[in-house]
Each structure stands twice: as C-alpha cells, then as structure tokens.
CSV table of C-alpha atoms and ligand atoms in Angstrom, one decimal:
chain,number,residue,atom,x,y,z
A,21,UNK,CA,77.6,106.6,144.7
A,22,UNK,CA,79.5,104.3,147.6
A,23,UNK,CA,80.5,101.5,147.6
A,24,UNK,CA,79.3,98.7,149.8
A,25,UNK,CA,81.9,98.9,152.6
A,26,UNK,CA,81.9,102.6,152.8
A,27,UNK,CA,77.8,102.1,152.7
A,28,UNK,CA,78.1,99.8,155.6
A,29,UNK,CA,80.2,102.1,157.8
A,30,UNK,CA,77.9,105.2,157.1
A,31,UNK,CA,74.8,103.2,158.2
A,32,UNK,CA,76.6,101.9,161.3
A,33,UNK,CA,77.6,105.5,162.2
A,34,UNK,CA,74.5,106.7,161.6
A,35,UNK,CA,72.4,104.1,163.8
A,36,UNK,CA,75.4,104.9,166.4
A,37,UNK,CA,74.8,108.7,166.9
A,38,UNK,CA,71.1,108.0,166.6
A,39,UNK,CA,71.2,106.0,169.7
A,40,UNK,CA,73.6,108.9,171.6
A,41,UNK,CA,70.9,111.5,170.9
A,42,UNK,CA,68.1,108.9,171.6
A,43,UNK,CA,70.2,108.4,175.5
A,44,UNK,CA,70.4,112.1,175.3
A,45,UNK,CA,66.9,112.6,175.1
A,46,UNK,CA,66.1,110.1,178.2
A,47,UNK,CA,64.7,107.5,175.9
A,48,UNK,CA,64.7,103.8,177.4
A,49,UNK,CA,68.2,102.2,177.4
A,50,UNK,CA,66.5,98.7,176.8
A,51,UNK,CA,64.9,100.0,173.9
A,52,UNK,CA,67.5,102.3,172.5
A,53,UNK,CA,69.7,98.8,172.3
A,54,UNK,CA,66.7,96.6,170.9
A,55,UNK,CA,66.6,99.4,168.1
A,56,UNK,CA,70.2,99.6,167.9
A,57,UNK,CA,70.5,95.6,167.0
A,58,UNK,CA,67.9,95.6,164.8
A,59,UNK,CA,69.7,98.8,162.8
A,60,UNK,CA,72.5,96.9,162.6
A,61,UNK,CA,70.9,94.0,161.5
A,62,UNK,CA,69.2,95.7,158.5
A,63,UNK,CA,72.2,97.3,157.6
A,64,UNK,CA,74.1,94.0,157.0
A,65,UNK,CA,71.1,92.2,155.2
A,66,UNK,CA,71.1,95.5,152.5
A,67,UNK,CA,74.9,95.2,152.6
A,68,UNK,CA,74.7,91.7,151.7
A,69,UNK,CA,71.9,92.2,149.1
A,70,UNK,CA,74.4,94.7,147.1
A,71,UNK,CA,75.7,93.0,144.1
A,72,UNK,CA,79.7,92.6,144.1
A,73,UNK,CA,81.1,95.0,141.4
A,74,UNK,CA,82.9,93.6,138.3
A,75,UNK,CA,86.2,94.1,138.0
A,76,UNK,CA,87.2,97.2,135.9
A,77,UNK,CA,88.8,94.9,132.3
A,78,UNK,CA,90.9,98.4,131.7
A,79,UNK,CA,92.0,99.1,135.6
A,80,UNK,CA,92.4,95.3,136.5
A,81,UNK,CA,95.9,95.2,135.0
A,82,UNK,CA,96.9,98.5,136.2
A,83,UNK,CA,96.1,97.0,140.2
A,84,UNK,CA,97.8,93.5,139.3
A,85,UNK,CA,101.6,93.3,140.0
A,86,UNK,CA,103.2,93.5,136.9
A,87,UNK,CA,104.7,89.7,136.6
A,88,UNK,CA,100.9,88.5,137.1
A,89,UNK,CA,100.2,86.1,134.4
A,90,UNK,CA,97.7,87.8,131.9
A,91,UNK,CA,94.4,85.5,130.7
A,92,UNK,CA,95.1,83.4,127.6
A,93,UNK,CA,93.6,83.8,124.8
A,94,UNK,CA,94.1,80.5,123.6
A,95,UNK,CA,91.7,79.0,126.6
A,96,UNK,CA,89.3,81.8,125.7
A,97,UNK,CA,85.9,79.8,124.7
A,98,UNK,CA,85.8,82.5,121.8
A,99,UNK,CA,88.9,81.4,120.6
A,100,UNK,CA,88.1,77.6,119.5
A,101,UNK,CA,85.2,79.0,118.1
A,102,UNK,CA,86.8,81.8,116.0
A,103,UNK,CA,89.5,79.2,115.1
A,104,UNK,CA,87.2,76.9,113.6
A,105,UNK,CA,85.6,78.9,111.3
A,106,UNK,CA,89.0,80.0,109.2
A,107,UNK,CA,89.7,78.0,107.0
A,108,UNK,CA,93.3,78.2,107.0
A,109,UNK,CA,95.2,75.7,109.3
A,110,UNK,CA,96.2,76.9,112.5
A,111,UNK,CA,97.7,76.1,115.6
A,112,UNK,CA,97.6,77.5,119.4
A,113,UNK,CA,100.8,77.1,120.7
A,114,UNK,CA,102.2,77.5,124.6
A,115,UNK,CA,105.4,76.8,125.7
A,116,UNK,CA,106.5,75.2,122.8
A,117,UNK,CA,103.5,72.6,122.8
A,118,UNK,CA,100.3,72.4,120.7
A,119,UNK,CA,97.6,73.5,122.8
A,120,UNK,CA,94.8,73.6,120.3
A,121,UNK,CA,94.0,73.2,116.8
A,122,UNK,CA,91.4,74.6,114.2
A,123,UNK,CA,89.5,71.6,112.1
A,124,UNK,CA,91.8,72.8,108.8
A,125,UNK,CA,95.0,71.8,110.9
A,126,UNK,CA,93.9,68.7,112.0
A,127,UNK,CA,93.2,67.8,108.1
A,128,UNK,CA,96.6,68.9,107.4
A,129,UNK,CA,98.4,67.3,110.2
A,130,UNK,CA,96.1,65.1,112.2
A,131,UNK,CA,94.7,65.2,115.7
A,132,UNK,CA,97.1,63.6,117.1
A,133,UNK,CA,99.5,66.9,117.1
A,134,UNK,CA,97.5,68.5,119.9
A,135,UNK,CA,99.8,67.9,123.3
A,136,UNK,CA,102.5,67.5,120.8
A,137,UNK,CA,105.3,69.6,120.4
A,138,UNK,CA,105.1,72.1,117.8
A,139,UNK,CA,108.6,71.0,116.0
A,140,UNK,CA,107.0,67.8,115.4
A,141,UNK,CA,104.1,68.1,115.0
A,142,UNK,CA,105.2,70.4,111.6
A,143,UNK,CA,107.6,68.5,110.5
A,144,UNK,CA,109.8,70.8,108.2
A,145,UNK,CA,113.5,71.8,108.7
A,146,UNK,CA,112.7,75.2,108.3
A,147,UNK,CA,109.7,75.5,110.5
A,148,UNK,CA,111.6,73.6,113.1
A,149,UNK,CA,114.6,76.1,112.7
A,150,UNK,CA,112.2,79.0,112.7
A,151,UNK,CA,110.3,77.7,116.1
A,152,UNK,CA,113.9,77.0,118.0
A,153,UNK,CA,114.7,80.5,117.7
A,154,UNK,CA,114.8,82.4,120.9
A,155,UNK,CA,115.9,85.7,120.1
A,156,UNK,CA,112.2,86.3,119.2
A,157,UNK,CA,112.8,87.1,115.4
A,158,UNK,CA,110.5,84.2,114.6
A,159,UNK,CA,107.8,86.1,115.2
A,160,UNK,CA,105.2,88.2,112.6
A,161,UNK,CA,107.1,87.0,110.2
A,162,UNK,CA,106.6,84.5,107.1
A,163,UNK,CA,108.4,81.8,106.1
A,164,UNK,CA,108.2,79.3,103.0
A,165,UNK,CA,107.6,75.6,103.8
A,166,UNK,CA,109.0,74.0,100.4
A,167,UNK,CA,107.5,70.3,99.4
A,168,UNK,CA,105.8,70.6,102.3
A,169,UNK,CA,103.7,68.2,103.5
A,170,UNK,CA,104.2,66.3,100.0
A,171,UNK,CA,106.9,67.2,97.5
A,172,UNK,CA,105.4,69.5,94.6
A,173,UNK,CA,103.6,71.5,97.2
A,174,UNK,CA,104.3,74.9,99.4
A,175,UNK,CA,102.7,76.3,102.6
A,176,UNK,CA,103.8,79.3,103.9
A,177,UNK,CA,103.6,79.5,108.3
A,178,UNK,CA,103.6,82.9,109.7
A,179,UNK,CA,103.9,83.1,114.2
A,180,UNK,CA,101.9,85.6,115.8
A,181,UNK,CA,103.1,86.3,119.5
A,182,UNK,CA,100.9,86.2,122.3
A,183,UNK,CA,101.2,87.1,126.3
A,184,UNK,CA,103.9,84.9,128.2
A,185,UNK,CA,105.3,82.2,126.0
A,186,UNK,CA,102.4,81.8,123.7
A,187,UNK,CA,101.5,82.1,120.2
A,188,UNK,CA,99.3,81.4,116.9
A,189,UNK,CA,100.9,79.3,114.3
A,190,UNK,CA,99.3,80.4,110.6
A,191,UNK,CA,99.9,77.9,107.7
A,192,UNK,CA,98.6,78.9,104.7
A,193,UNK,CA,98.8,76.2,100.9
A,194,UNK,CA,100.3,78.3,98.5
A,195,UNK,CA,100.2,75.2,95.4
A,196,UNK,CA,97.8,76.4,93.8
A,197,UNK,CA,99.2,80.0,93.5
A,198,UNK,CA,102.5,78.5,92.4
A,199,UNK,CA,100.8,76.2,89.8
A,200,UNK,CA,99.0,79.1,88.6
A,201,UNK,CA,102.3,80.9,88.0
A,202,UNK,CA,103.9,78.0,86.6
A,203,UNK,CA,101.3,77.4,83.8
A,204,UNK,CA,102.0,81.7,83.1
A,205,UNK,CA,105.4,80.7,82.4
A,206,UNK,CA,104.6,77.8,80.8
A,207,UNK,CA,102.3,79.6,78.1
A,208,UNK,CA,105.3,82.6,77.6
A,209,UNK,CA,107.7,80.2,76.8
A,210,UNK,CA,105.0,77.3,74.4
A,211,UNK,CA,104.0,81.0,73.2
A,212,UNK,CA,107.5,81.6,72.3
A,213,UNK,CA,108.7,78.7,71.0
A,214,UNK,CA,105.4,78.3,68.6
A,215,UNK,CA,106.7,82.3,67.3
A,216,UNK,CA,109.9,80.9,66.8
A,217,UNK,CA,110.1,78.0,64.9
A,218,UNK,CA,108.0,80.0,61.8
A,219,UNK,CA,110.5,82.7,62.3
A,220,UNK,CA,113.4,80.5,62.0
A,221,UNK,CA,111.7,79.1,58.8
A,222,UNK,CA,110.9,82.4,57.1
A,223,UNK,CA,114.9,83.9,57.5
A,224,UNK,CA,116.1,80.7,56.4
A,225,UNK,CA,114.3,80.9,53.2
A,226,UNK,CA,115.1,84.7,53.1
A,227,UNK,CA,118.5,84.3,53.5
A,228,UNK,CA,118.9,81.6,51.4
A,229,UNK,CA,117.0,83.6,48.8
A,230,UNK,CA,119.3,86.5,49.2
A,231,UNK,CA,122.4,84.1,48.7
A,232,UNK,CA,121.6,83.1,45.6
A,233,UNK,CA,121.5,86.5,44.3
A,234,UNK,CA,119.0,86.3,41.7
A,235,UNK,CA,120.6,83.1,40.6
A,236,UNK,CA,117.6,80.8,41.7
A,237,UNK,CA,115.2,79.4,38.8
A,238,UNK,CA,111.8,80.6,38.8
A,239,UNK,CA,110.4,76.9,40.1
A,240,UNK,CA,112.8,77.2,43.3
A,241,UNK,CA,111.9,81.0,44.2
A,242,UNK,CA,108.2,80.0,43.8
A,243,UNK,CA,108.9,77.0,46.5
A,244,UNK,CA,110.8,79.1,48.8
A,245,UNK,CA,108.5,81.9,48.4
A,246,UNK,CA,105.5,79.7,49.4
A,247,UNK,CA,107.1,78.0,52.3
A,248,UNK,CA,108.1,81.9,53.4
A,249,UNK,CA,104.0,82.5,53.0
A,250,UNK,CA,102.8,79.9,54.7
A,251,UNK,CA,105.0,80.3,57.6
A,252,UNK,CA,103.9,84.3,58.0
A,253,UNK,CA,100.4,82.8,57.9
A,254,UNK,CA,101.0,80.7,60.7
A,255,UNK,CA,102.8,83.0,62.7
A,256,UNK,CA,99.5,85.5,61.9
A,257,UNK,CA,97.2,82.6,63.1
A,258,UNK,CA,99.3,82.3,65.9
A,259,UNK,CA,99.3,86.2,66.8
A,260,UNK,CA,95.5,86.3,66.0
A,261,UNK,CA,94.7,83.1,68.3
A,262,UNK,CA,97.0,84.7,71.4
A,263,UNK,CA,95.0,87.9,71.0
A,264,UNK,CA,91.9,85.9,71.4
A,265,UNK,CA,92.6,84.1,74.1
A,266,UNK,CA,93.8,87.0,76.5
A,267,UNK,CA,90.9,89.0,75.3
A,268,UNK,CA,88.3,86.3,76.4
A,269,UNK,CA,90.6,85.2,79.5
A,270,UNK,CA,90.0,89.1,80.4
A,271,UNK,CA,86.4,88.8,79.9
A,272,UNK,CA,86.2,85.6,81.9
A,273,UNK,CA,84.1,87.2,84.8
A,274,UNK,CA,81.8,89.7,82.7
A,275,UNK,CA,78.4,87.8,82.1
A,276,UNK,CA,77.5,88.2,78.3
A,277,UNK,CA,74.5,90.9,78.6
A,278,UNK,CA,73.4,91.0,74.4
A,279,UNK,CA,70.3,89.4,73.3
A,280,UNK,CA,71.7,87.3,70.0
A,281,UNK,CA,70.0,84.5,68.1
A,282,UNK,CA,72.9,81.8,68.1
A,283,UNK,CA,71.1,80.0,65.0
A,284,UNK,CA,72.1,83.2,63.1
A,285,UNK,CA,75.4,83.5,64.8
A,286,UNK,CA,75.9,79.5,63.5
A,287,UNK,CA,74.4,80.5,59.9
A,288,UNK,CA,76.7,83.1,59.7
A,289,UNK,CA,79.7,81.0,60.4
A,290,UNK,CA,79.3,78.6,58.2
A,291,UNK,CA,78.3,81.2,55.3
A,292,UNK,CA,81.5,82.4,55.7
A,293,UNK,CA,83.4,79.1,56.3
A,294,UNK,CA,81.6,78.1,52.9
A,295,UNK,CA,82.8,81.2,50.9
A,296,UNK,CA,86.6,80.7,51.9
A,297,UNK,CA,89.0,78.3,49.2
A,298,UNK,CA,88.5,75.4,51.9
A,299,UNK,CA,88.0,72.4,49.8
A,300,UNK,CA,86.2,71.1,52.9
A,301,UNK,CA,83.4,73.7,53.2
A,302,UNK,CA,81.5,71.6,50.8
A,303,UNK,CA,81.3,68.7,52.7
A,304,UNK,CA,79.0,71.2,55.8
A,305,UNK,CA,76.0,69.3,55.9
A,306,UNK,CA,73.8,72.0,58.2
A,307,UNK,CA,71.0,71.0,59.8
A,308,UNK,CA,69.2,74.5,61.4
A,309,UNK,CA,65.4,75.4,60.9
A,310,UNK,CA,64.5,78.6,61.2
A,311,UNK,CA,63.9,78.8,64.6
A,312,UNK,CA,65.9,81.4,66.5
A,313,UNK,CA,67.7,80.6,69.5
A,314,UNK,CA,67.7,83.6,71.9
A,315,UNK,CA,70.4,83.6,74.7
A,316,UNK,CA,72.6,85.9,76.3
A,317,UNK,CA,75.8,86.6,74.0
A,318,UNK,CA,79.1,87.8,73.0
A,319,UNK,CA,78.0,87.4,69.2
A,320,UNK,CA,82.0,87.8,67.9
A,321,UNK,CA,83.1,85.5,70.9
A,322,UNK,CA,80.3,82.8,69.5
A,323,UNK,CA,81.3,83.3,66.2
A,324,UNK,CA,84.4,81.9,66.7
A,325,UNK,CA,83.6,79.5,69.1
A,326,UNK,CA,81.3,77.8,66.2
A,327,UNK,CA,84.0,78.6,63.7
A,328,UNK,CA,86.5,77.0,65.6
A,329,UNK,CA,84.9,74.0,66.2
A,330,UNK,CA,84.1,73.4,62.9
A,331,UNK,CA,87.1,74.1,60.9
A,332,UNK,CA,88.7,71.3,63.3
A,333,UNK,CA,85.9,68.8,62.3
A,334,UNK,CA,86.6,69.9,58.5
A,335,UNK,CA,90.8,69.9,59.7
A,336,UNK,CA,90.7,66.3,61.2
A,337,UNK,CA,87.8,64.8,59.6
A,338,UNK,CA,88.6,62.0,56.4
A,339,UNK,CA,88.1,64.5,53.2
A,340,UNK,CA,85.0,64.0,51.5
A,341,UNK,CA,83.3,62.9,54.8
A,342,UNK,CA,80.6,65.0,55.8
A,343,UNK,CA,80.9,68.0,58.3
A,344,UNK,CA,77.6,67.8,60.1
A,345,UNK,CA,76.7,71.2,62.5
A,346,UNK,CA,73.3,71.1,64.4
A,347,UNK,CA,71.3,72.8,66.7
A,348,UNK,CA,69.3,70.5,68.8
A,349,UNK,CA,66.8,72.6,71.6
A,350,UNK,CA,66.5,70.7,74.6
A,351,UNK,CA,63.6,72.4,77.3
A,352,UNK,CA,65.3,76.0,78.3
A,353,UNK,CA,68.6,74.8,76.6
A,354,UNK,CA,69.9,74.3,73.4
A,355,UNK,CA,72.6,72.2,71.8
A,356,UNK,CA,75.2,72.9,69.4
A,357,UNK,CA,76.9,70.0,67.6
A,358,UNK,CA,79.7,69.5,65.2
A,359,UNK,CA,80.0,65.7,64.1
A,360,UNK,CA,83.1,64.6,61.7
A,361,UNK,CA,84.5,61.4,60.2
A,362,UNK,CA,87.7,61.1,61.0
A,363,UNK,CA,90.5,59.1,63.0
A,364,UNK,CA,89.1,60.1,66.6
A,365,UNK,CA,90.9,60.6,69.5
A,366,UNK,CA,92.2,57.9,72.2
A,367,UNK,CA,90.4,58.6,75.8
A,368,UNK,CA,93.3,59.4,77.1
A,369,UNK,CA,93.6,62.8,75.2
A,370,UNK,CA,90.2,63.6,75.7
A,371,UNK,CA,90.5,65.8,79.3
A,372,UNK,CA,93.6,67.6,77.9
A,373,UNK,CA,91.8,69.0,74.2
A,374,UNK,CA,91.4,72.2,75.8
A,375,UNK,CA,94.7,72.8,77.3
A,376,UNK,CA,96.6,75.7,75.7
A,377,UNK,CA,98.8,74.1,72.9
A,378,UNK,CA,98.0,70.6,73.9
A,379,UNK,CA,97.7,68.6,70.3
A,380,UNK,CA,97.6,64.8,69.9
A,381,UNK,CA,99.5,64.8,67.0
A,382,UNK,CA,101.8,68.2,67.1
A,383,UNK,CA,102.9,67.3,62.8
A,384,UNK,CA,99.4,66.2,62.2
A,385,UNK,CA,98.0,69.9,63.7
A,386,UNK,CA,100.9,71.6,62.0
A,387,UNK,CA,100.6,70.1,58.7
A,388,UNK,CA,96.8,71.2,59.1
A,389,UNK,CA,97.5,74.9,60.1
A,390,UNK,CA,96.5,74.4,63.4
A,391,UNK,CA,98.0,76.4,66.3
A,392,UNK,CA,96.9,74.4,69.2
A,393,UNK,CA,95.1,77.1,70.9
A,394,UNK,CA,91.8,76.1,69.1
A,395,UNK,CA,89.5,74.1,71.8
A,396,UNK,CA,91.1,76.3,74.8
A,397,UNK,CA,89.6,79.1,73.5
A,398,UNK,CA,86.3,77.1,72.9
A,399,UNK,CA,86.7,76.2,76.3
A,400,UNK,CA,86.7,80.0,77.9
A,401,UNK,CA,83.8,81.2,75.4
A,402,UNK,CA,81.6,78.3,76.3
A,403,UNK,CA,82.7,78.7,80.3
A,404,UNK,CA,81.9,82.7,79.9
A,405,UNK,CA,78.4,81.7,78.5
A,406,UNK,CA,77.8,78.9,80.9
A,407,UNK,CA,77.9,76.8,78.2
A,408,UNK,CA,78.7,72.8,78.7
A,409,UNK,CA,81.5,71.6,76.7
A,410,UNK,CA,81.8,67.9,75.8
A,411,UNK,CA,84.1,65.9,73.6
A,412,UNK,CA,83.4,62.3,72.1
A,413,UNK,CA,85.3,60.6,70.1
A,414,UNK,CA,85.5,57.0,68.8
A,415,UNK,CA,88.4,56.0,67.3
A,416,UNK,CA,88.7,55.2,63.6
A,417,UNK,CA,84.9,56.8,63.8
A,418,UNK,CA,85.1,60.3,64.5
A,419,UNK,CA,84.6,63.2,66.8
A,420,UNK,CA,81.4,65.1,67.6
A,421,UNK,CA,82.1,68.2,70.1
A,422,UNK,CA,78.7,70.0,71.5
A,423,UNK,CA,78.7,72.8,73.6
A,424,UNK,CA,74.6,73.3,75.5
A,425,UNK,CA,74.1,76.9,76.1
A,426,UNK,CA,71.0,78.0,78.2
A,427,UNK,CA,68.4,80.2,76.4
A,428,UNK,CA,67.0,83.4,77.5
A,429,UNK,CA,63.5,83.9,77.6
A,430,UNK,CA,63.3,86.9,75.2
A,431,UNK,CA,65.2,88.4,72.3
B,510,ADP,P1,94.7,72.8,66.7
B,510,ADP,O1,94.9,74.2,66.3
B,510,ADP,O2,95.9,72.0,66.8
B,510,ADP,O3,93.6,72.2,65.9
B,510,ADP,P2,92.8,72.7,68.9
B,510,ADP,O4,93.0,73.3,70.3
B,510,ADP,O5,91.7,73.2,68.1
B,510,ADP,O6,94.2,72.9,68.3
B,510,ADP,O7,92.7,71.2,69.1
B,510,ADP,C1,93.6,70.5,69.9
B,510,ADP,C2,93.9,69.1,69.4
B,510,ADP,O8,92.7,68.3,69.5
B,510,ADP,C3,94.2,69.1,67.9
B,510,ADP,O9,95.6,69.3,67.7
B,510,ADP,C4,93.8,67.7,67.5
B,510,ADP,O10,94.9,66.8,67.8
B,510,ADP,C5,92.6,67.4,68.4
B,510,ADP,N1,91.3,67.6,67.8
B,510,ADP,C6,90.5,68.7,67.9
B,510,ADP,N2,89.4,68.5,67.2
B,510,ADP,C7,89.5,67.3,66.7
B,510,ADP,C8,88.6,66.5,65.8
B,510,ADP,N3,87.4,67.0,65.4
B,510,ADP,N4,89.0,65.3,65.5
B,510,ADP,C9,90.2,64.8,65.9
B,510,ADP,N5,91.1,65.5,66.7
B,510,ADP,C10,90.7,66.7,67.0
C-alpha cells in the first residue's frame, strides 16, 4: 500500500504526536523519550526488513533518460543458450566485431572469428559490401553468398538489428536446395533430349517415305516402316517409364498400407514376362515354393519393381544363360534375387545404376530398348517399401540385384 520511505515517515510521525499527547497528559519526560527511542528504533529495523522493490521491466525505460544504453541481448545468459540450439550459423555482432558465436558458426568459420571483425571473419565480397554499409539498408534483409565458403556452394546471410550498434548475423547453406534444383533441370532437359532423338528418327523416315512418293520397293518401306515402329515404341517406353517415376516420386512419403503376398506378386511377373515374344523368358529359371510372403504393399509398384529387374538380367545377361529369380526368407525379412550371366559391371558404375538415365553403355542400353530410367525406379519402390537395394556384379561373371523387404506379421 506504501512504500518503505513513505512507511518510515508515517511511523516517525506517529511515534512523534504520540509523545506530544503523552507530555500533554503529564506522563514522565524520561520515559516519554526512552519510549520515543525505542519507537524509532523499531521503526528502522521494520524499515530495513522491507524487501527493496524490483524495478518495473515496462516503466524502467520510461524513468531512464532516453540516450541510456539499453541491456544487450547479446550478453543475455539466455541468448548463448538459445543460440546454440539452432542449427543454422550465427553470429552476435557489436560494433562491427564478433561478439559471440553459435556451435554451427564456429563449424563453418572457426573459433577463432570471435573478437574478430565481422568483414573478416565472413570473408565474401558481398557480405563485406553488405556489412560496410551505413545507411542502415543492410539490415532485415537477404543476401546471396555465391561459392561461398568453397566454390560450388551458396549460403545466404540475412542482419537482424539490435539496440545501439548491434546485431544478429544469420547464414543459412542453401547447396543442397540448389543441387536439388539443378538435378530438376537436369532430368527436363535428359527427359527431353531422350524424346527427341526418336522423334528425329521417326520424321526422318516419314519424310523420306513421303519423298519417294510411292516410289520405294516394298523391302525398303518395310525397313523404314520398322525403324519408324521401333522408334514410337521407344518413345512409348520412355513416356510410360516418366509416368512411373513421378507417380512413385509422389508417393515417396505414403507408407504402403495393402496386405500382398510378394511370392504371388513375383509369380505373376514372371507369368507374364514368360507369355511376351522375349526369346529370353525361357531362360527364367524360378526358384519360389509355395510359401507366401506377407508384407506391406503397393502390389502394381512391386510388380514392376520385379519386372524391371528382371527384364535387365534377361536384357544384359549372355543369351541362353539362365535368368535365375528367388525368394530367400531371412527371420522377419525376406530376399528377392535376380542372378544373370552376363558381362557385369566395373565398381565404378555400381553407386550410379540408380541414377535417372545413368547407363554404362548408352548404345548397349539403346540397342536393348532400354530407357535408362529402369533401376531408379527400382530404387524409389524399394525405398517406399523400406526395402534394401544392393547391386553385385563381377565382371565377365554377371550381375545379381536383390532388394530385402521386411515382412508383416499377417496377411
Ligand atoms: P536401362 O533401361 O538402360 O536398362 P536401368 O536403369 O534399368 O536402365 O539400368 C541402368 C544401367 O545399368 C543399364 O543401362 C546397364 O548399363 C546397367 N545394368 C542394369 N542391370 C544390369 C545387369 N543385370 N547387368 C549388366 N548391366 C546392368
């Protein structure tokens, strides 16, 4: 209700006019003193006993003079704390000089930056341009650091103003993003180019065709007409294998919730690998009991995956060599495997199968109607299944590619 000084006074006051009406009233000067002093002495041991108020956090600036420095934020134990914890580099600046530094920035730019000026301690011409500037537009705003800190690679650095003369430096790695992007482009224009070149083919032929103005013997139309037909086959492969990839890239998050039975999905395949013209699908040697194999499924996205991977061991394998598929159950897991006999692939080529239009050898795959999208789409079923892809290959031996799915429990 008071505070302590005005507390103080009213007890004094009161002790005071006590001791007039007590000399009023004829009372004992000695003792009207003695009770005096000791009234005044219990009013300073309560006043002293009175905790000291906190200052008010909303009124305290309002009482300061206005030039009074404000409290940092940057020495604020909070802020190291706080700092630490995002994982993003960033940097407490005052007055131009480092001040402190999260654990991410000292990863990116070592400790030795704190006590360092901030121009050098980001060494970029465009962050140093940015952090000269006076005129304050620096600040809130974002600025690309390009090949920065190695070449290939771009951060971005964003300046958040503070009180006074300080500020936050973000820095945020924006490579991957980019590399991300790149490899979009990248697929548009191998997409493209792959459309193209069967394109070219099929008006050349046409046009060719409709040159000779019904002048071509039967022999030659029949050539160019089969070079037009295999080249719109491609081009459908092509179409059909884009479709599939974009379809299981969309899917790529979405668990598989169907109970299927992959030994049936894998019977199926090769039923209908067997029943196409493929001179190959004689040489499937399958080796399946009847044991189903329960797991959680895409049954189409399976399909192919199986179909896939053994039309390349029937594509690259020596002809007449056997096409071996099996299902081997391991504990709560199970094993598909698709051995051929065929030239192999170097190590070298091994990490990169199941990049999108990466082929060993480009005539080789074209010659065989492949369209180099084959083992990437392999790659994205058996990742959206939490299957485990793995490729070996011996040259001049062969290839076997298994893919180990885990089961469920019940069908
Ligand atoms: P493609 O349509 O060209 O067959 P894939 O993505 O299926 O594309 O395979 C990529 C490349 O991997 C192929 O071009 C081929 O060079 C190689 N490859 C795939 N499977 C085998 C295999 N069983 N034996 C040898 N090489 C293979």
């Amino acid at each position: 209700m008071f505070d302590r000084l005005s507390s103080l006074i009213i007890a004094l006051t009161l002790i005071a006019v006590a001791a007039i009406f007590a000399g009023m009233a004829g009372g004992d000067p000695l003792s009207i003193i003695l009770l005096m002093l000791a009234g005044i002495a219990a009013s300073l041991v309560v006043h002293s006993a009175l905790p000291t108020p906190l200052p008010d956090a909303r009124t305290d600036g309002l009482t300061q003079p206005a030039d009074a420095p404000l409290p940092s934020l940057l020495r604020h134990p909070d802020f190291a704390h706080w700092a630490d914890q995002e994982k993003e580099p960033l940097l407490g600046v005052a007055d131009n000089v480092v001040t402190i530094v999260n654990d991410a920035a000292v990863r990116l730019l070592g400790r030795h930056i704190v006590g360092a000026d901030v121009r050098t301690a980001i060494r970029h011409p465009a962050a140093t341009d940015w952090l000269s500037r006076t005129d304050g537009s620096a600040e809130a705003q974002t600025i690309n650091l390009m090949d920065f800190p190695r070449p290939g690679q771009r951060w971005t650095m964003r300046i958040a103003a503070l009180s006074g003369s300080e500020s936050i430096i973000f820095l945020v790695d924006r490579s991957l993003l980019d590399a991300a992007d790149r490899m979009r482009s990248d697929f548009v224009a191998n997409a493209s180019h792959e459309l193209r070149t069967p394109l070219a083919a099929i008006l050349g032929y046409v046009e060719t065709l409709q040159d000779m103005n019904g002048e071509a013997d039967a022999p030659t139309r029949h050539r160019f007409l089969s070079i037009i037909d295999r080249e719109a086959r491609r081009m459908q492969q092509l179409v059909i294998d884009l479709l599939s990839i974009s379809r299981v890239e969309a899917d790529r998050f979405r668990r598989p919730t169907a109970h299927v039975d992959l030994a049936a999905i894998v019977r199926s395949t090769i039923a209908q690998l067997q029943d196409s013209e493929n001179p190959r699908a004689k040489d499937i040697v399958v080796r399946l009991d009847d044991t189903p194999q329960p797991m959680l499924g895409d049954e189409a996205q399976l399909g192919q995956l199986a179909h896939n991977v053994i039309s390349n061991a029937m594509k690259y394998g020596r002809s007449g060599t056997p096409v071996t598929v099996e299902l081997l159950p391991a504990g709560n897991r199970v094993r598909l495997s698709v051995s051929d006999e065929g030239d192999g692939i170097a190590p070298d080529h091994l990490p990169r199968l199941t990049e999108r239009f990466y082929r060993v050898d480009e005539a080789r795959s074209r010659s065989v109607g492949g369209t180099g999208l084959g083992l990437a789409i392999v790659k994205h079923i058996s990742e959206r299944h939490q299957g485990q892809l793995a490729i070996e290959s011996e040259l001049g031996k062969g290839t076997r590619v298994s893919v180990t799915f885990p089961l469920a429990t019940e069908v």
